Amino acid sequence: MRFIILSLEFLVCFFNVGFAQSPSWRLWADGLPTGVYPRMVVAPNHDIFYSLLGAGTNLGLVFKANTQDALGQFTALPKIPRPSTIQNNIVALGYNKKSEAIVGIYRSDNTQPWLFKYNKLTDQWDTATSTVTPSLGGHCIATSENGTIYVGTRWAYIYKSTDDGNTYEVLYDSKSVKSAHPCYYPSALNNSDSNGAIFSIAIDRNGRIYAGTETAGVIYSDDEGRSWHPADIFACQTNDPNQKDTTSLYYPLSISGNVAAIGFTKDNALIWSGVNMWALNWKNKMGFADYKSQTVAEIKGLPDYLIQTGQQVSKLVTTTNGQIFFHSGSSTGASQIGIYTSFDGIHWTSFNNGITGQNDGTSQGSLAVDGNKVFMATRDGKVWIYEDSLVSNSDQFLLKNKSKIKLSPNPVKNLLQIEPDPSIQNDVLAFILYDAMGKKIISKQLNSLQKLELDVSEFASGLYYIKWVSRNQTFLNSCFIKN
């Protein structure tokens, strides 16, 4: 098939539409209290909460804005009633189904409160209660679609609330894992039934709860926390369940320690960060696991040994469209610090465009997501926004036909095969190819979209987007990885 290469300007005139500019972060809010380790989370009503793990006098502060506003207008909530033995300020930040903030702190006296819920009606913080209290405090929070709240703690267990965060029951996660999988125990704690700490907790699109531990890798539950299992689903030897199977495909998931971040691709493949990956000759502390395709791999695209900080910083978020973001926390080189993005969870590229100020080797940032809006807080009291607009979901054409253009192989080295479903062949009139930063590479006009080949052998390695232009001036988008 013969293609006519057109300029972007001609396409804009021909279709009477505008195309996306280079993706970039923009400043959304400023003037917030500054300090290390900012925290952010977005509630169901689009309220976004901001706090600091803190340093100096900025303790007990929580601020609220709404992601639907063009610019963030943060207002202060009452200060949390910090206990006298507080060690770290707001370590965990979450929400309940009423969009009320949930806050977890560290304190050295386990008779003092460690978890609080903001009460909208009284405009004050209520102290949560639990039958067993952790020795240090709350570290991470995840809320399911039905409103069940899960709190990971340091030097204790996972806690669960079904009453909007007023009371919590203990889920003896480590004991559950060990009873069903005798080989699987946190050896660093002398065969105890505690995995040390829960440093991350996240819920995938199917409702599976994943937790990242201090000493025992990644665990999960499919029954709302009643039972827990190793994410290394072949953890124990078949003939001797008391011995670990070091040949298991999912072995990297069981040896990870300090699992600081857990995230997912749009198709529910798992991404996690943790130590001990170097024992596998992986140069970073992040891994990818897809149970459907039975794939476990080191991620690609990050500078070697990038992630230097652990449980306090790392965060993975995914937009509705499936774009994944990761903030690296700290680094040996200021030029490497900041945000990385991916669509497939394996191939990553840096994405700091537009962010200025303290996004450097001493920066401790925080990511939050609301639909296709991503927010990044930097320690200088600023919040940045990026809207994932490369993949539009504003038209039924996209929603109906998004999966009807097949790209293979993907990742690709030389020739990319493009095969459309016959039902849309006559609807697509042109395409524009962008690199990951939004720079146009080529644009082509089509009489119709039939099976074709695209030679990408000379392209630089990385992520690329194809924007398909339809007859009714709507857009359909694809992406591929060039190896």
Short mmCIF file of C-alpha atoms in Angstrom, two decimals:
data_model
loop_
_atom_site.label_atom_id
_atom_site.label_comp_id
_atom_site.label_asym_id
_atom_site.label_seq_id
_atom_site.Cartn_x
_atom_site.Cartn_y
_atom_site.Cartn_z
CA MET A 1 0.00 0.00 0.00
CA ARG A 2 1.27 3.44 -0.90
CA PHE A 3 1.22 6.09 1.78
CA ILE A 4 1.36 9.84 1.37
CA ILE A 5 3.32 11.55 4.13
CA LEU A 6 1.60 14.72 5.23
CA SER A 7 2.63 17.53 7.52
CA LEU A 8 0.85 17.88 10.83
CA GLU A 9 -0.45 21.27 9.72
CA PHE A 10 -2.13 19.74 6.67
CA LEU A 11 -3.80 17.10 8.78
CA VAL A 12 -5.08 19.71 11.21
CA CYS A 13 -6.61 21.69 8.31
CA PHE A 14 -7.93 18.59 6.59
CA PHE A 15 -9.76 17.26 9.64
CA ASN A 16 -10.42 20.64 11.27
CA VAL A 17 -9.19 19.36 14.61
CA GLY A 18 -6.21 20.00 16.86
CA PHE A 19 -3.74 17.37 17.96
CA ALA A 20 -2.10 16.89 21.34
CA GLN A 21 0.89 18.95 22.32
CA SER A 22 3.88 17.42 24.05
CA PRO A 23 2.75 15.84 27.33
CA SER A 24 3.82 17.92 30.30
CA TRP A 25 3.13 18.48 33.97
CA ARG A 26 1.73 21.87 34.97
CA LEU A 27 1.58 23.59 38.33
CA TRP A 28 -1.79 22.98 39.98
CA ALA A 29 -1.32 24.24 43.54
CA ASP A 30 1.34 26.14 45.50
CA GLY A 31 1.99 27.45 48.98
CA LEU A 32 1.44 24.25 50.92
CA PRO A 33 3.55 23.50 54.01
CA THR A 34 6.95 22.20 52.99
CA GLY A 35 8.85 19.21 54.28
CA VAL A 36 10.12 15.78 53.41
CA TYR A 37 7.82 12.96 52.39
CA PRO A 38 4.59 14.67 51.31
CA ARG A 39 1.54 12.43 51.21
CA MET A 40 -1.48 12.59 48.88
CA VAL A 41 -4.59 10.49 48.23
CA VAL A 42 -7.81 11.05 46.24
CA ALA A 43 -11.20 10.12 47.74
CA PRO A 44 -14.32 8.94 45.83
CA ASN A 45 -15.83 12.45 45.72
CA HIS A 46 -12.60 13.75 44.09
CA ASP A 47 -11.35 15.40 47.27
CA ILE A 48 -7.57 15.22 47.38
CA PHE A 49 -5.83 15.19 50.76
CA TYR A 50 -2.28 16.45 51.32
CA SER A 51 -0.10 15.92 54.37
CA LEU A 52 3.53 15.51 55.42
CA LEU A 53 5.35 12.73 57.17
CA GLY A 54 6.95 15.87 58.36
CA ALA A 55 9.86 17.63 59.90
CA GLY A 56 10.15 20.68 62.13
CA THR A 57 6.88 22.26 63.18
CA ASN A 58 4.69 21.07 60.30
CA LEU A 59 3.10 18.26 62.28
CA GLY A 60 -0.47 17.02 62.36
CA LEU A 61 -1.47 18.99 59.25
CA VAL A 62 -3.90 17.72 56.62
CA PHE A 63 -5.13 19.86 53.71
CA LYS A 64 -7.99 19.25 51.29
CA ALA A 65 -8.76 20.36 47.72
CA ASN A 66 -10.83 18.90 44.88
CA THR A 67 -9.38 17.44 41.70
CA GLN A 68 -12.25 18.80 39.58
CA ASP A 69 -11.04 22.36 40.13
CA ALA A 70 -8.88 23.92 37.43
CA LEU A 71 -6.41 25.03 40.11
CA GLY A 72 -5.99 23.41 43.49
CA GLN A 73 -7.38 25.46 46.37
CA PHE A 74 -6.24 23.63 49.49
CA THR A 75 -7.86 24.37 52.83
CA ALA A 76 -6.66 23.11 56.21
CA LEU A 77 -8.51 20.50 58.21
CA PRO A 78 -8.18 20.56 62.01
CA LYS A 79 -4.85 19.25 63.26
CA ILE A 80 -4.84 15.60 64.19
CA PRO A 81 -4.61 14.99 67.98
CA ARG A 82 -1.02 13.76 67.98
CA PRO A 83 -0.02 11.51 70.88
CA SER A 84 2.81 12.63 73.12
CA THR A 85 5.07 9.75 72.02
CA ILE A 86 4.73 10.42 68.31
CA GLN A 87 7.78 9.25 66.34
CA ASN A 88 6.75 10.04 62.79
CA ASN A 89 3.98 12.34 61.71
CA ILE A 90 1.41 11.29 59.09
CA VAL A 91 2.84 8.10 57.65
CA ALA A 92 -0.37 6.67 56.19
CA LEU A 93 -3.07 8.66 54.40
CA GLY A 94 -6.32 7.17 53.10
CA TYR A 95 -10.09 7.62 52.99
CA ASN A 96 -13.41 5.88 53.62
CA LYS A 97 -16.44 5.55 51.32
CA LYS A 98 -17.80 8.83 52.73
CA SER A 99 -14.63 10.53 51.44
CA GLU A 100 -13.44 11.25 54.97
CA ALA A 101 -9.68 11.19 55.50
CA ILE A 102 -8.01 8.34 57.41
CA VAL A 103 -4.60 9.03 58.97
CA GLY A 104 -2.03 6.67 60.50
CA ILE A 105 0.98 7.76 62.57
CA TYR A 106 3.93 6.18 64.39
CA ARG A 107 4.21 6.44 68.18
CA SER A 108 6.43 4.62 70.67
CA ASP A 109 3.78 3.99 73.35
CA ASN A 110 1.35 1.41 72.00
CA THR A 111 -1.30 2.42 74.51
CA GLN A 112 -1.69 5.72 72.67
CA PRO A 113 -3.79 6.18 69.50
CA TRP A 114 -2.25 5.42 66.12
CA LEU A 115 -5.14 5.80 63.67
CA PHE A 116 -7.61 8.64 63.17
CA LYS A 117 -10.68 9.35 61.04
CA TYR A 118 -11.83 12.82 60.06
CA ASN A 119 -15.51 13.26 60.93
CA LYS A 120 -17.23 15.62 58.49
CA LEU A 121 -20.23 16.16 60.75
CA THR A 122 -18.25 17.27 63.79
CA ASP A 123 -15.26 18.72 61.92
CA GLN A 124 -12.87 16.85 64.17
CA TRP A 125 -10.70 13.74 64.22
CA ASP A 126 -12.11 10.59 65.81
CA THR A 127 -9.72 8.04 67.30
CA ALA A 128 -10.09 4.61 65.74
CA THR A 129 -10.09 1.54 67.97
CA SER A 130 -8.79 -2.00 67.54
CA THR A 131 -8.60 -5.04 69.82
CA VAL A 132 -4.85 -5.37 69.23
CA THR A 133 -2.60 -2.36 68.72
CA PRO A 134 0.59 -2.31 66.64
CA SER A 135 3.85 -1.61 68.40
CA LEU A 136 4.70 1.33 66.13
CA GLY A 137 1.74 2.40 63.99
CA GLY A 138 -0.05 2.66 60.66
CA HIS A 139 2.04 2.67 57.51
CA CYS A 140 -0.25 2.30 54.46
CA ILE A 141 -3.96 2.32 53.64
CA ALA A 142 -6.11 0.93 50.82
CA THR A 143 -9.88 1.13 50.40
CA SER A 144 -11.88 -1.31 48.30
CA GLU A 145 -14.79 -0.36 46.05
CA ASN A 146 -17.27 -1.55 48.68
CA GLY A 147 -15.67 0.72 51.29
CA THR A 148 -13.71 -1.85 53.29
CA ILE A 149 -10.53 -0.24 54.62
CA TYR A 150 -7.25 -2.14 54.97
CA VAL A 151 -4.37 -0.69 56.99
CA GLY A 152 -0.85 -2.06 56.90
CA THR A 153 1.16 -1.50 60.07
CA ARG A 154 4.77 -1.55 61.11
CA TRP A 155 5.80 -4.42 63.35
CA ALA A 156 2.32 -5.89 63.44
CA TYR A 157 -0.33 -7.05 60.98
CA ILE A 158 -2.98 -5.92 58.52
CA TYR A 159 -6.10 -4.34 60.00
CA LYS A 160 -9.57 -4.22 58.45
CA SER A 161 -12.54 -1.90 58.99
CA THR A 162 -16.06 -2.32 57.63
CA ASP A 163 -17.58 0.66 59.48
CA ASP A 164 -15.87 3.57 57.69
CA GLY A 165 -12.74 3.44 59.82
CA ASN A 166 -14.19 3.62 63.32
CA THR A 167 -13.15 0.14 64.49
CA TYR A 168 -10.65 -2.38 63.14
CA GLU A 169 -10.17 -6.11 63.40
CA VAL A 170 -6.76 -7.74 63.09
CA LEU A 171 -6.09 -9.98 60.10
CA TYR A 172 -3.30 -12.29 61.17
CA ASP A 173 -1.89 -12.32 57.66
CA SER A 174 1.50 -13.85 58.45
CA LYS A 175 -0.02 -16.67 60.49
CA SER A 176 -2.49 -17.36 57.68
CA VAL A 177 0.29 -17.63 55.11
CA LYS A 178 2.46 -19.82 57.29
CA SER A 179 -0.32 -22.27 58.20
CA ALA A 180 -1.17 -22.94 54.56
CA HIS A 181 2.40 -22.75 53.25
CA PRO A 182 4.78 -24.16 55.91
CA CYS A 183 7.88 -23.27 53.88
CA TYR A 184 6.92 -19.64 53.67
CA TYR A 185 8.06 -17.66 56.68
CA PRO A 186 10.09 -14.50 57.24
CA SER A 187 13.46 -16.03 58.06
CA ALA A 188 14.79 -12.67 59.23
CA LEU A 189 12.43 -12.91 62.21
CA ASN A 190 13.49 -16.39 63.35
CA ASN A 191 10.52 -18.28 61.97
CA SER A 192 8.00 -16.09 63.79
CA ASP A 193 4.47 -15.64 62.50
CA SER A 194 5.09 -11.95 61.79
CA ASN A 195 6.47 -10.60 58.54
CA GLY A 196 7.79 -7.53 60.32
CA ALA A 197 5.75 -4.82 58.68
CA ILE A 198 3.35 -4.10 55.85
CA PHE A 199 5.01 -1.41 53.78
CA SER A 200 2.46 -1.27 50.94
CA ILE A 201 -1.07 -2.40 50.29
CA ALA A 202 -3.10 -2.14 47.08
CA ILE A 203 -6.25 -3.61 45.53
CA ASP A 204 -6.41 -4.59 41.86
CA ARG A 205 -9.37 -4.17 39.50
CA ASN A 206 -10.70 -7.63 40.42
CA GLY A 207 -10.67 -6.92 44.15
CA ARG A 208 -7.57 -8.95 45.00
CA ILE A 209 -5.67 -7.38 47.90
CA TYR A 210 -1.88 -7.35 47.64
CA ALA A 211 0.41 -6.48 50.54
CA GLY A 212 4.14 -5.81 50.44
CA THR A 213 5.98 -6.98 53.55
CA GLU A 214 9.22 -6.07 55.28
CA THR A 215 10.78 -9.54 55.17
CA ALA A 216 8.49 -11.95 53.30
CA GLY A 217 7.89 -10.55 49.84
CA VAL A 218 4.40 -9.99 48.44
CA ILE A 219 1.28 -11.72 49.75
CA TYR A 220 -2.35 -11.55 48.61
CA SER A 221 -5.94 -12.30 49.60
CA ASP A 222 -8.96 -13.08 47.41
CA ASP A 223 -11.50 -13.25 50.24
CA GLU A 224 -11.34 -9.78 51.82
CA GLY A 225 -8.48 -10.69 54.10
CA ARG A 226 -9.83 -13.88 55.66
CA SER A 227 -6.95 -15.92 54.20
CA TRP A 228 -3.58 -14.91 52.76
CA HIS A 229 -1.21 -16.56 50.31
CA PRO A 230 2.26 -15.94 48.89
CA ALA A 231 2.26 -14.09 45.58
CA ASP A 232 4.87 -16.72 44.72
CA ILE A 233 2.13 -19.26 44.04
CA PHE A 234 4.65 -22.11 43.82
CA ALA A 235 6.50 -21.10 46.98
CA CYS A 236 6.84 -24.56 48.54
CA GLN A 237 8.25 -27.74 47.09
CA THR A 238 5.64 -30.27 45.97
CA ASN A 239 7.27 -33.20 47.74
CA ASP A 240 8.27 -31.27 50.85
CA PRO A 241 6.00 -28.33 51.74
CA ASN A 242 8.41 -27.34 54.49
CA GLN A 243 11.04 -26.35 51.92
CA LYS A 244 10.93 -23.38 49.57
CA ASP A 245 11.01 -24.06 45.85
CA THR A 246 13.80 -21.80 44.63
CA THR A 247 13.06 -22.83 41.03
CA SER A 248 9.57 -21.30 41.14
CA LEU A 249 8.83 -18.93 38.28
CA TYR A 250 7.51 -16.44 40.85
CA TYR A 251 10.45 -16.78 43.22
CA PRO A 252 11.37 -13.05 42.94
CA LEU A 253 8.06 -12.23 44.63
CA SER A 254 8.99 -14.24 47.71
CA ILE A 255 12.51 -12.96 48.32
CA SER A 256 11.71 -9.26 48.11
CA GLY A 257 12.04 -7.29 51.32
CA ASN A 258 10.85 -3.78 52.14
CA VAL A 259 8.24 -3.98 49.40
CA ALA A 260 7.57 -0.26 49.33
CA ALA A 261 5.24 0.00 46.35
CA ILE A 262 2.66 -2.17 44.62
CA GLY A 263 0.84 -1.23 41.43
CA PHE A 264 -0.91 -2.71 38.43
CA THR A 265 -1.20 -2.45 34.69
CA LYS A 266 -4.64 -1.94 33.22
CA ASP A 267 -4.81 -5.72 32.70
CA ASN A 268 -3.97 -6.39 36.36
CA ALA A 269 -0.36 -7.45 35.88
CA LEU A 270 1.55 -6.76 39.09
CA ILE A 271 4.44 -4.33 39.57
CA TRP A 272 6.33 -4.20 42.85
CA SER A 273 9.46 -2.69 44.33
CA GLY A 274 11.64 -4.19 47.03
CA VAL A 275 15.16 -5.09 48.05
CA ASN A 276 17.05 -8.34 47.38
CA MET A 277 16.41 -8.11 43.63
CA TRP A 278 20.13 -7.83 43.03
CA ALA A 279 20.43 -11.48 44.08
CA LEU A 280 18.69 -12.18 40.76
CA ASN A 281 21.19 -9.99 38.86
CA TRP A 282 18.46 -7.39 38.46
CA LYS A 283 19.90 -3.88 38.45
CA ASN A 284 16.85 -2.28 40.01
CA LYS A 285 14.51 -3.03 42.87
CA MET A 286 11.40 -3.38 40.72
CA GLY A 287 9.74 -6.38 39.15
CA PHE A 288 6.81 -7.28 36.88
CA ALA A 289 4.57 -10.35 37.20
CA ASP A 290 1.72 -11.36 34.90
CA TYR A 291 -0.10 -14.47 36.08
CA LYS A 292 -2.08 -14.78 32.84
CA SER A 293 0.98 -15.05 30.62
CA GLN A 294 3.12 -16.58 33.40
CA THR A 295 5.72 -13.86 33.04
CA VAL A 296 8.06 -12.54 35.72
CA ALA A 297 10.66 -10.00 34.67
CA GLU A 298 12.90 -7.16 35.71
CA ILE A 299 11.55 -3.85 34.50
CA LYS A 300 13.45 -1.93 31.84
CA GLY A 301 14.20 1.73 31.26
CA LEU A 302 15.30 2.88 34.71
CA PRO A 303 18.93 3.86 35.27
CA ASP A 304 20.89 1.12 37.00
CA TYR A 305 20.44 1.04 40.78
CA LEU A 306 18.14 4.06 40.65
CA ILE A 307 15.95 3.52 43.67
CA GLN A 308 17.91 4.37 46.77
CA THR A 309 15.16 5.00 49.30
CA GLY A 310 12.54 2.53 50.25
CA GLN A 311 9.44 2.20 52.31
CA GLN A 312 8.77 5.89 52.95
CA VAL A 313 8.69 7.06 49.36
CA SER A 314 7.87 4.73 46.51
CA LYS A 315 4.45 4.98 44.91
CA LEU A 316 2.84 3.44 41.81
CA VAL A 317 -0.41 4.77 40.31
CA THR A 318 -2.32 3.86 37.14
CA THR A 319 -4.75 6.03 35.19
CA THR A 320 -8.09 4.77 33.90
CA ASN A 321 -6.52 4.63 30.45
CA GLY A 322 -3.75 2.39 31.74
CA GLN A 323 -0.77 4.75 31.91
CA ILE A 324 1.38 3.87 34.94
CA PHE A 325 3.49 6.34 36.92
CA PHE A 326 6.26 5.73 39.43
CA HIS A 327 8.20 8.21 41.54
CA SER A 328 11.69 7.01 42.27
CA GLY A 329 12.12 8.74 45.61
CA SER A 330 15.83 9.47 45.71
CA SER A 331 18.83 8.77 43.56
CA THR A 332 22.58 8.92 43.30
CA GLY A 333 22.18 11.43 40.50
CA ALA A 334 19.89 14.45 40.48
CA SER A 335 19.33 14.08 36.74
CA GLN A 336 17.78 10.65 37.33
CA ILE A 337 15.34 11.67 40.01
CA GLY A 338 11.65 12.08 39.47
CA ILE A 339 8.85 10.36 37.65
CA TYR A 340 8.88 7.43 35.26
CA THR A 341 5.96 6.22 33.15
CA SER A 342 4.94 3.03 31.36
CA PHE A 343 1.97 1.43 29.64
CA ASP A 344 2.99 -2.23 29.83
CA GLY A 345 4.65 -2.21 33.26
CA ILE A 346 7.97 -3.49 31.90
CA HIS A 347 9.30 -0.67 29.73
CA TRP A 348 9.66 2.70 31.47
CA THR A 349 10.79 6.16 30.47
CA SER A 350 11.44 9.30 32.51
CA PHE A 351 8.70 11.92 32.51
CA ASN A 352 9.59 15.07 34.43
CA ASN A 353 8.54 17.51 31.69
CA GLY A 354 7.30 20.78 33.13
CA ILE A 355 8.19 20.18 36.77
CA THR A 356 10.55 22.78 38.17
CA GLY A 357 11.96 23.40 41.62
CA GLN A 358 12.79 20.72 44.14
CA ASN A 359 12.53 17.64 41.99
CA ASP A 360 16.10 16.55 42.54
CA GLY A 361 18.29 14.15 44.44
CA THR A 362 16.89 15.26 47.79
CA SER A 363 13.27 15.40 46.65
CA GLN A 364 10.70 13.24 48.35
CA GLY A 365 7.57 13.32 46.25
CA SER A 366 4.14 11.76 46.26
CA LEU A 367 1.84 10.59 43.47
CA ALA A 368 -1.96 10.36 43.45
CA VAL A 369 -4.41 9.57 40.65
CA ASP A 370 -8.03 10.40 39.90
CA GLY A 371 -9.25 8.79 36.69
CA ASN A 372 -6.89 10.12 34.03
CA LYS A 373 -5.53 12.95 36.18
CA VAL A 374 -2.21 12.35 37.92
CA PHE A 375 -0.94 14.56 40.74
CA MET A 376 2.63 14.92 41.97
CA ALA A 377 3.58 16.72 45.19
CA THR A 378 7.13 17.99 45.61
CA ARG A 379 8.65 18.88 48.96
CA ASP A 380 8.63 22.61 48.21
CA GLY A 381 4.87 22.79 48.80
CA LYS A 382 3.79 22.45 45.18
CA VAL A 383 1.38 20.05 43.53
CA TRP A 384 1.65 19.33 39.80
CA ILE A 385 -0.96 17.82 37.50
CA TYR A 386 -0.73 15.75 34.34
CA GLU A 387 -3.84 14.80 32.39
CA ASP A 388 -3.53 11.58 30.41
CA SER A 389 -5.10 12.95 27.23
CA LEU A 390 -3.13 10.98 24.64
CA VAL A 391 -5.79 8.32 24.96
CA SER A 392 -9.15 10.09 24.80
CA ASN A 393 -12.20 8.42 26.28
CA SER A 394 -14.67 11.11 25.30
CA ASP A 395 -16.18 9.36 22.30
CA GLN A 396 -18.07 6.12 21.86
CA PHE A 397 -15.93 5.31 18.80
CA LEU A 398 -12.94 4.86 21.09
CA LEU A 399 -14.85 2.95 23.73
CA LYS A 400 -16.31 0.59 21.16
CA ASN A 401 -13.25 0.04 19.00
CA LYS A 402 -10.19 0.52 21.21
CA SER A 403 -9.19 -3.15 20.97
CA LYS A 404 -9.86 -3.47 17.24
CA ILE A 405 -6.41 -2.47 16.00
CA LYS A 406 -3.84 -5.17 16.69
CA LEU A 407 -0.13 -4.33 16.81
CA SER A 408 2.36 -7.19 16.71
CA PRO A 409 4.92 -8.06 17.75
CA ASN A 410 4.80 -5.73 20.70
CA PRO A 411 7.53 -5.01 21.77
CA VAL A 412 8.93 -4.84 18.23
CA LYS A 413 12.46 -4.70 16.85
CA ASN A 414 12.08 -4.21 13.09
CA LEU A 415 8.68 -4.56 11.38
CA LEU A 416 5.46 -3.67 13.19
CA GLN A 417 2.41 -5.48 11.83
CA ILE A 418 -0.81 -3.44 12.03
CA GLU A 419 -4.02 -5.38 11.60
CA PRO A 420 -7.42 -3.69 11.98
CA ASP A 421 -10.73 -5.38 12.55
CA PRO A 422 -12.73 -5.32 9.27
CA SER A 423 -15.52 -3.42 11.02
CA ILE A 424 -13.40 -0.25 11.27
CA GLN A 425 -11.23 -0.46 8.15
CA ASN A 426 -13.20 2.21 6.31
CA ASP A 427 -13.48 4.52 9.32
CA VAL A 428 -9.78 5.29 9.81
CA LEU A 429 -8.38 7.91 7.43
CA ALA A 430 -4.99 8.84 8.88
CA PHE A 431 -2.56 8.26 11.69
CA ILE A 432 0.12 10.23 13.52
CA LEU A 433 3.01 8.57 15.32
CA TYR A 434 4.42 10.20 18.47
CA ASP A 435 7.28 9.28 20.77
CA ALA A 436 6.75 9.03 24.53
CA MET A 437 7.29 12.76 25.02
CA GLY A 438 4.68 13.71 22.42
CA LYS A 439 7.06 14.57 19.57
CA LYS A 440 5.56 13.78 16.17
CA ILE A 441 7.63 11.22 14.25
CA ILE A 442 5.52 10.65 11.13
CA SER A 443 1.97 11.22 9.90
CA LYS A 444 0.20 9.35 7.10
CA GLN A 445 -3.05 9.68 5.20
CA LEU A 446 -4.99 6.51 4.36
CA ASN A 447 -7.80 5.71 1.96
CA SER A 448 -8.75 3.01 4.43
CA LEU A 449 -6.94 1.09 7.10
CA GLN A 450 -6.03 -2.41 5.98
CA LYS A 451 -3.28 -4.72 7.16
CA LEU A 452 0.08 -2.98 6.81
CA GLU A 453 3.69 -3.03 7.95
CA LEU A 454 5.59 -0.19 9.57
CA ASP A 455 9.38 -0.30 9.55
CA VAL A 456 10.58 0.90 12.96
CA SER A 457 14.09 -0.56 12.77
CA GLU A 458 15.68 2.90 12.83
CA PHE A 459 13.57 4.16 15.73
CA ALA A 460 15.17 4.72 19.11
CA SER A 461 14.15 2.26 21.81
CA GLY A 462 11.19 3.35 23.88
CA LEU A 463 7.45 3.87 24.00
CA TYR A 464 5.48 5.17 20.97
CA TYR A 465 1.87 6.20 20.45
CA ILE A 466 -0.20 5.98 17.26
CA LYS A 467 -3.15 8.34 17.03
CA TRP A 468 -5.67 7.06 14.49
CA VAL A 469 -8.03 9.67 13.00
CA SER A 470 -11.50 8.42 12.09
CA ARG A 471 -13.97 9.57 9.46
CA ASN A 472 -16.10 11.34 12.05
CA GLN A 473 -13.10 13.27 13.41
CA THR A 474 -12.66 11.18 16.53
CA PHE A 475 -9.50 9.51 17.73
CA LEU A 476 -8.42 5.99 18.53
CA ASN A 477 -5.04 5.34 20.08
CA SER A 478 -2.51 2.53 20.19
CA CYS A 479 0.91 2.20 21.72
CA PHE A 480 3.90 -0.05 21.17
CA ILE A 481 7.38 -0.59 22.54
CA LYS A 482 10.46 -0.42 20.31
CA ASN A 483 13.24 -2.67 21.60
#
